[in-house]
Amino acid sequence: MRKKIIAGNWKMNMTPSQAVELVNTLKPLVANEEADVVFCVPAIDIVPVTEACKGTNIQVGAENMYFEESGAYTGEISPDMLTDAGVKYVVLGHSERREYFHETNADVNKKVLKALEHGITPIMCCGETLEQREQGVTMDFIRQQVKVGFQNVTADQAKTTVIAYEPIWAIGTGKTATTEQAEEVCRGIRECIAEIYDDATAAEIRIQYGGSVNAGNAAELFAQPDIDGGLVGGASLKADFGKIVNYK
Ligand code: PGA
């Protein structure tokens, strides 16, 4: 039985002091023993948020990470910096990073491998544009993202990894994928993992849905057999996140 994982993706929101305030508001609302609860926060918020989350069930994640160990990469954050600060998860290959910062599948793969090497769980994002969906190439595109993203990742490592399926047209638009659309692609991703590895790996890997998840649609989405939780943007910054975490 896969444990649900419900993660907030704060994106470029919350100054350090606002972040601590938000954690203090959400702390009592997000207790749920049946799910892993993760706050993925801007790099500058990681230290104060980790401190504020001490003694709670909340785990802290980063929103990005570089694939080199250290050195002359001005502005980047290394895996050691994240682990030393207490980070357990990292969002990699979010569509906003792919679009605005030109991250490729190959870059994402390097980051996935580096995160795993350091014991940080990648939340690897994939998802199609509206145009791709209308052209009927959704699954081809996502299979490519998954296959390249998981290159050289072992089956044991893959089992611990999280994949977030986020249709780009549903992100921040209020336009959620239908439950059927979300389940269909998440099932397709699981089948792709079974092809790359085996059925046991596919049965263990956790696949989230993301894209306008809110307190009203979370229960139905998370009840699907292949949807193991959500990656939540806008609604993770509000008290509503407590309702999403306690969706049942
Ligand atoms: P949204 O963002 O919930 O605001 O649509 C999801 C995401 O981009 O992770």
CSV table of C-alpha atoms and ligand atoms in Angstrom, one decimal:
chain,number,residue,atom,x,y,z
A,1,MET,CA,0.0,0.0,0.0
A,2,ARG,CA,1.6,3.3,-1.1
A,3,LYS,CA,1.5,6.1,1.4
A,4,LYS,CA,0.0,9.3,0.0
A,5,ILE,CA,2.3,12.3,-0.4
A,6,ILE,CA,0.8,15.7,-0.4
A,7,ALA,CA,3.2,18.5,-1.1
A,8,GLY,CA,2.9,22.2,-1.3
A,9,ASN,CA,4.9,24.1,-3.9
A,10,TRP,CA,5.2,27.6,-2.7
A,11,LYS,CA,6.9,28.8,-6.0
A,12,MET,CA,8.3,32.3,-5.7
A,13,ASN,CA,6.1,33.3,-2.8
A,14,MET,CA,6.7,34.1,0.9
A,15,THR,CA,9.6,36.1,2.4
A,16,PRO,CA,11.3,34.3,5.3
A,17,SER,CA,9.2,36.1,7.9
A,18,GLN,CA,6.0,35.4,6.0
A,19,ALA,CA,7.0,31.8,5.6
A,20,VAL,CA,7.3,31.3,9.3
A,21,GLU,CA,3.9,32.9,9.8
A,22,LEU,CA,2.4,30.6,7.2
A,23,VAL,CA,3.9,27.5,8.8
A,24,ASN,CA,2.6,28.6,12.2
A,25,THR,CA,-0.9,29.0,10.7
A,26,LEU,CA,-0.8,25.6,8.8
A,27,LYS,CA,0.9,23.5,11.5
A,28,PRO,CA,-2.2,22.5,13.4
A,29,LEU,CA,-4.2,22.0,10.2
A,30,VAL,CA,-1.9,19.6,8.3
A,31,ALA,CA,-1.5,16.8,10.9
A,32,ASN,CA,-2.4,13.5,9.1
A,33,GLU,CA,-0.6,10.2,9.9
A,34,GLU,CA,-1.8,8.6,6.7
A,35,ALA,CA,0.1,10.9,4.4
A,36,ASP,CA,3.6,12.4,4.0
A,37,VAL,CA,3.2,16.2,4.2
A,38,VAL,CA,5.9,18.3,2.5
A,39,PHE,CA,6.3,22.0,2.1
A,40,CYS,CA,8.5,22.8,-0.9
A,41,VAL,CA,9.7,26.3,-0.3
A,42,PRO,CA,12.0,28.9,-1.8
A,43,ALA,CA,15.7,28.4,-1.0
A,44,ILE,CA,15.9,31.4,1.3
A,45,ASP,CA,13.0,30.1,3.3
A,46,ILE,CA,14.4,26.6,3.9
A,47,VAL,CA,16.3,27.3,7.1
A,48,PRO,CA,13.5,29.3,8.9
A,49,VAL,CA,10.8,26.9,7.7
A,50,THR,CA,12.8,23.8,8.9
A,51,GLU,CA,13.2,25.4,12.3
A,52,ALA,CA,9.4,26.3,12.4
A,53,CYS,CA,8.5,22.8,11.4
A,54,LYS,CA,10.5,21.1,14.2
A,55,GLY,CA,8.4,18.7,16.2
A,56,THR,CA,5.7,18.5,13.5
A,57,ASN,CA,4.8,16.0,10.8
A,58,ILE,CA,5.9,18.5,8.1
A,59,GLN,CA,8.9,17.7,6.0
A,60,VAL,CA,10.7,20.4,4.1
A,61,GLY,CA,11.5,20.3,0.4
A,62,ALA,CA,13.4,22.6,-2.0
A,63,GLU,CA,12.0,23.8,-5.4
A,64,ASN,CA,15.2,23.2,-7.3
A,65,MET,CA,18.8,22.1,-6.9
A,66,TYR,CA,21.9,22.1,-9.1
A,67,PHE,CA,23.6,18.9,-10.3
A,68,GLU,CA,27.2,19.8,-9.4
A,69,GLU,CA,28.7,19.3,-5.9
A,70,SER,CA,30.1,22.8,-5.4
A,71,GLY,CA,32.1,25.4,-7.1
A,72,ALA,CA,31.8,28.3,-9.5
A,73,TYR,CA,28.1,28.2,-10.3
A,74,THR,CA,26.9,31.6,-9.1
A,75,GLY,CA,23.4,31.6,-7.8
A,76,GLU,CA,22.9,27.8,-7.6
A,77,ILE,CA,22.2,25.6,-4.6
A,78,SER,CA,24.1,22.4,-4.0
A,79,PRO,CA,22.7,19.0,-2.7
A,80,ASP,CA,24.9,19.3,0.4
A,81,MET,CA,23.5,22.7,1.2
A,82,LEU,CA,20.0,21.2,1.1
A,83,THR,CA,20.8,18.1,3.2
A,84,ASP,CA,22.7,20.2,5.8
A,85,ALA,CA,19.6,22.4,6.1
A,86,GLY,CA,17.4,19.4,6.7
A,87,VAL,CA,15.8,19.1,3.3
A,88,LYS,CA,14.3,15.7,2.4
A,89,TYR,CA,12.6,16.4,-1.0
A,90,VAL,CA,13.3,18.5,-4.0
A,91,VAL,CA,11.0,19.4,-6.9
A,92,LEU,CA,12.9,18.8,-10.1
A,93,GLY,CA,11.9,19.7,-13.7
A,94,HIS,CA,8.8,21.7,-12.8
A,95,SER,CA,7.3,23.0,-16.1
A,96,GLU,CA,8.0,26.6,-15.0
A,97,ARG,CA,11.7,25.7,-14.8
A,98,ARG,CA,11.5,24.0,-18.1
A,99,GLU,CA,9.8,26.9,-19.7
A,100,TYR,CA,11.5,30.0,-18.2
A,101,PHE,CA,14.9,28.6,-17.4
A,102,HIS,CA,15.2,26.2,-20.3
A,103,GLU,CA,15.7,23.0,-18.3
A,104,THR,CA,15.9,20.0,-20.5
A,105,ASN,CA,15.0,16.3,-19.8
A,106,ALA,CA,18.8,15.7,-19.7
A,107,ASP,CA,19.3,18.4,-17.1
A,108,VAL,CA,16.5,17.0,-15.0
A,109,ASN,CA,18.0,13.5,-15.2
A,110,LYS,CA,21.4,14.9,-13.9
A,111,LYS,CA,19.5,16.5,-11.0
A,112,VAL,CA,17.5,13.4,-10.2
A,113,LEU,CA,20.7,11.3,-10.1
A,114,LYS,CA,22.5,13.8,-7.9
A,115,ALA,CA,19.6,14.2,-5.5
A,116,LEU,CA,19.3,10.4,-5.1
A,117,GLU,CA,23.0,10.2,-4.5
A,118,HIS,CA,22.6,12.5,-1.6
A,119,GLY,CA,19.5,10.9,-0.2
A,120,ILE,CA,17.1,13.6,-1.2
A,121,THR,CA,13.9,12.4,-2.7
A,122,PRO,CA,13.2,13.9,-6.1
A,123,ILE,CA,9.7,15.0,-7.0
A,124,MET,CA,10.2,14.8,-10.7
A,125,CYS,CA,7.6,16.8,-12.7
A,126,CYS,CA,6.2,16.0,-16.1
A,127,GLY,CA,3.2,17.1,-18.1
A,128,GLU,CA,2.0,18.2,-21.5
A,129,THR,CA,0.9,21.5,-23.0
A,130,LEU,CA,-2.7,22.0,-24.2
A,131,GLU,CA,-1.4,21.9,-27.7
A,132,GLN,CA,0.1,18.4,-27.2
A,133,ARG,CA,-3.1,17.2,-25.5
A,134,GLU,CA,-5.1,18.4,-28.5
A,135,GLN,CA,-2.7,16.8,-30.9
A,136,GLY,CA,-3.1,13.5,-29.1
A,137,VAL,CA,0.6,13.2,-28.2
A,138,THR,CA,0.3,13.6,-24.4
A,139,MET,CA,1.5,10.1,-23.4
A,140,ASP,CA,4.3,10.1,-26.0
A,141,PHE,CA,5.6,13.4,-24.6
A,142,ILE,CA,5.4,12.3,-21.0
A,143,ARG,CA,6.9,8.9,-21.6
A,144,GLN,CA,9.9,10.7,-23.1
A,145,GLN,CA,10.2,13.0,-20.0
A,146,VAL,CA,10.0,10.0,-17.7
A,147,LYS,CA,12.4,7.8,-19.7
A,148,VAL,CA,15.1,10.4,-20.0
A,149,GLY,CA,14.5,11.7,-16.5
A,150,PHE,CA,15.1,8.1,-15.1
A,151,GLN,CA,18.1,7.3,-17.2
A,152,ASN,CA,20.7,5.4,-15.0
A,153,VAL,CA,18.4,5.5,-12.0
A,154,THR,CA,18.3,2.0,-10.4
A,155,ALA,CA,15.1,0.2,-9.7
A,156,ASP,CA,15.7,0.6,-5.9
A,157,GLN,CA,16.2,4.3,-6.4
A,158,ALA,CA,13.2,4.6,-8.6
A,159,LYS,CA,11.0,3.0,-5.9
A,160,THR,CA,11.8,5.9,-3.6
A,161,THR,CA,11.3,8.6,-6.2
A,162,VAL,CA,8.1,10.7,-6.6
A,163,ILE,CA,6.7,11.7,-10.0
A,164,ALA,CA,4.3,14.6,-10.2
A,165,TYR,CA,2.1,14.6,-13.3
A,166,GLU,CA,1.2,18.2,-13.9
A,167,PRO,CA,-0.6,19.1,-17.1
A,168,ILE,CA,0.7,22.6,-18.0
A,169,TRP,CA,-2.7,23.8,-19.0
A,170,ALA,CA,-4.0,23.0,-15.5
A,171,ILE,CA,-1.3,24.8,-13.5
A,172,GLY,CA,-2.5,28.0,-11.9
A,173,THR,CA,-5.4,28.3,-14.3
A,174,GLY,CA,-8.2,27.0,-12.0
A,175,LYS,CA,-8.7,24.4,-14.8
A,176,THR,CA,-8.2,21.0,-13.2
A,177,ALA,CA,-7.8,18.0,-15.3
A,178,THR,CA,-10.8,15.7,-15.0
A,179,THR,CA,-10.4,12.9,-12.6
A,180,GLU,CA,-10.4,10.5,-15.6
A,181,GLN,CA,-7.7,12.5,-17.5
A,182,ALA,CA,-5.5,12.7,-14.4
A,183,GLU,CA,-5.9,9.0,-13.6
A,184,GLU,CA,-5.3,7.9,-17.2
A,185,VAL,CA,-2.0,9.7,-17.4
A,186,CYS,CA,-0.9,8.6,-13.9
A,187,ARG,CA,-1.7,5.0,-14.9
A,188,GLY,CA,0.3,5.5,-18.1
A,189,ILE,CA,3.3,6.8,-16.2
A,190,ARG,CA,3.1,3.7,-13.9
A,191,GLU,CA,3.0,1.5,-17.0
A,192,CYS,CA,6.0,3.3,-18.3
A,193,ILE,CA,7.9,2.7,-15.1
A,194,ALA,CA,6.9,-1.0,-15.3
A,195,GLU,CA,8.4,-1.1,-18.8
A,196,ILE,CA,11.7,0.6,-17.7
A,197,TYR,CA,12.0,-1.5,-14.6
A,198,ASP,CA,9.4,-4.1,-13.5
A,199,ASP,CA,6.0,-4.4,-11.9
A,200,ALA,CA,7.3,-4.3,-8.4
A,201,THR,CA,9.0,-0.9,-9.0
A,202,ALA,CA,5.8,0.4,-10.7
A,203,ALA,CA,3.7,-0.7,-7.7
A,204,GLU,CA,5.9,1.2,-5.3
A,205,ILE,CA,6.7,4.5,-7.0
A,206,ARG,CA,4.4,7.3,-5.9
A,207,ILE,CA,2.8,9.4,-8.6
A,208,GLN,CA,1.1,12.7,-7.7
A,209,TYR,CA,-1.3,14.8,-9.7
A,210,GLY,CA,-0.8,18.6,-9.7
A,211,GLY,CA,-2.6,21.5,-11.4
A,212,SER,CA,-5.3,23.5,-9.6
A,213,VAL,CA,-5.7,21.0,-6.8
A,214,ASN,CA,-8.0,22.5,-4.2
A,215,ALA,CA,-10.1,21.6,-1.2
A,216,GLY,CA,-13.0,20.8,-3.4
A,217,ASN,CA,-11.4,18.4,-5.9
A,218,ALA,CA,-8.6,16.7,-3.8
A,219,ALA,CA,-10.8,13.9,-2.4
A,220,GLU,CA,-11.9,12.6,-5.8
A,221,LEU,CA,-8.5,13.0,-7.4
A,222,PHE,CA,-6.6,11.3,-4.6
A,223,ALA,CA,-9.1,8.4,-4.5
A,224,GLN,CA,-8.0,7.2,-7.9
A,225,PRO,CA,-6.0,4.0,-7.9
A,226,ASP,CA,-2.9,5.5,-9.5
A,227,ILE,CA,-2.9,8.9,-7.9
A,228,ASP,CA,-0.9,8.9,-4.7
A,229,GLY,CA,-1.4,12.5,-3.6
A,230,GLY,CA,-0.8,15.9,-5.0
A,231,LEU,CA,1.6,18.7,-5.7
A,232,VAL,CA,-0.3,21.8,-4.8
A,233,GLY,CA,0.7,25.4,-5.8
A,234,GLY,CA,-1.8,28.2,-5.1
A,235,ALA,CA,-3.9,26.3,-2.5
A,236,SER,CA,-0.8,25.4,-0.5
A,237,LEU,CA,-0.4,29.0,0.7
A,238,LYS,CA,-3.8,29.1,2.4
A,239,ALA,CA,-5.6,27.4,5.2
A,240,ASP,CA,-7.2,25.3,2.5
A,241,PHE,CA,-4.1,23.2,2.4
A,242,GLY,CA,-5.1,21.7,5.7
A,243,LYS,CA,-8.3,20.5,4.0
A,244,ILE,CA,-6.4,19.1,1.1
A,245,VAL,CA,-4.1,17.1,3.4
A,246,ASN,CA,-7.1,15.8,5.3
A,247,TYR,CA,-9.1,15.2,2.1
A,248,LYS,CA,-11.0,12.1,3.3
B,1,PGA,P1,-1.3,25.1,-8.9
B,1,PGA,O1,0.2,24.8,-9.1
B,1,PGA,O2,-1.8,24.2,-7.8
B,1,PGA,O3,-1.3,26.6,-8.5
B,1,PGA,O4,-2.0,24.9,-10.2
B,1,PGA,C1,0.7,23.4,-9.1
B,1,PGA,C2,2.1,23.4,-9.4
B,1,PGA,O5,2.6,24.1,-10.3
B,1,PGA,O6,2.9,22.6,-8.8
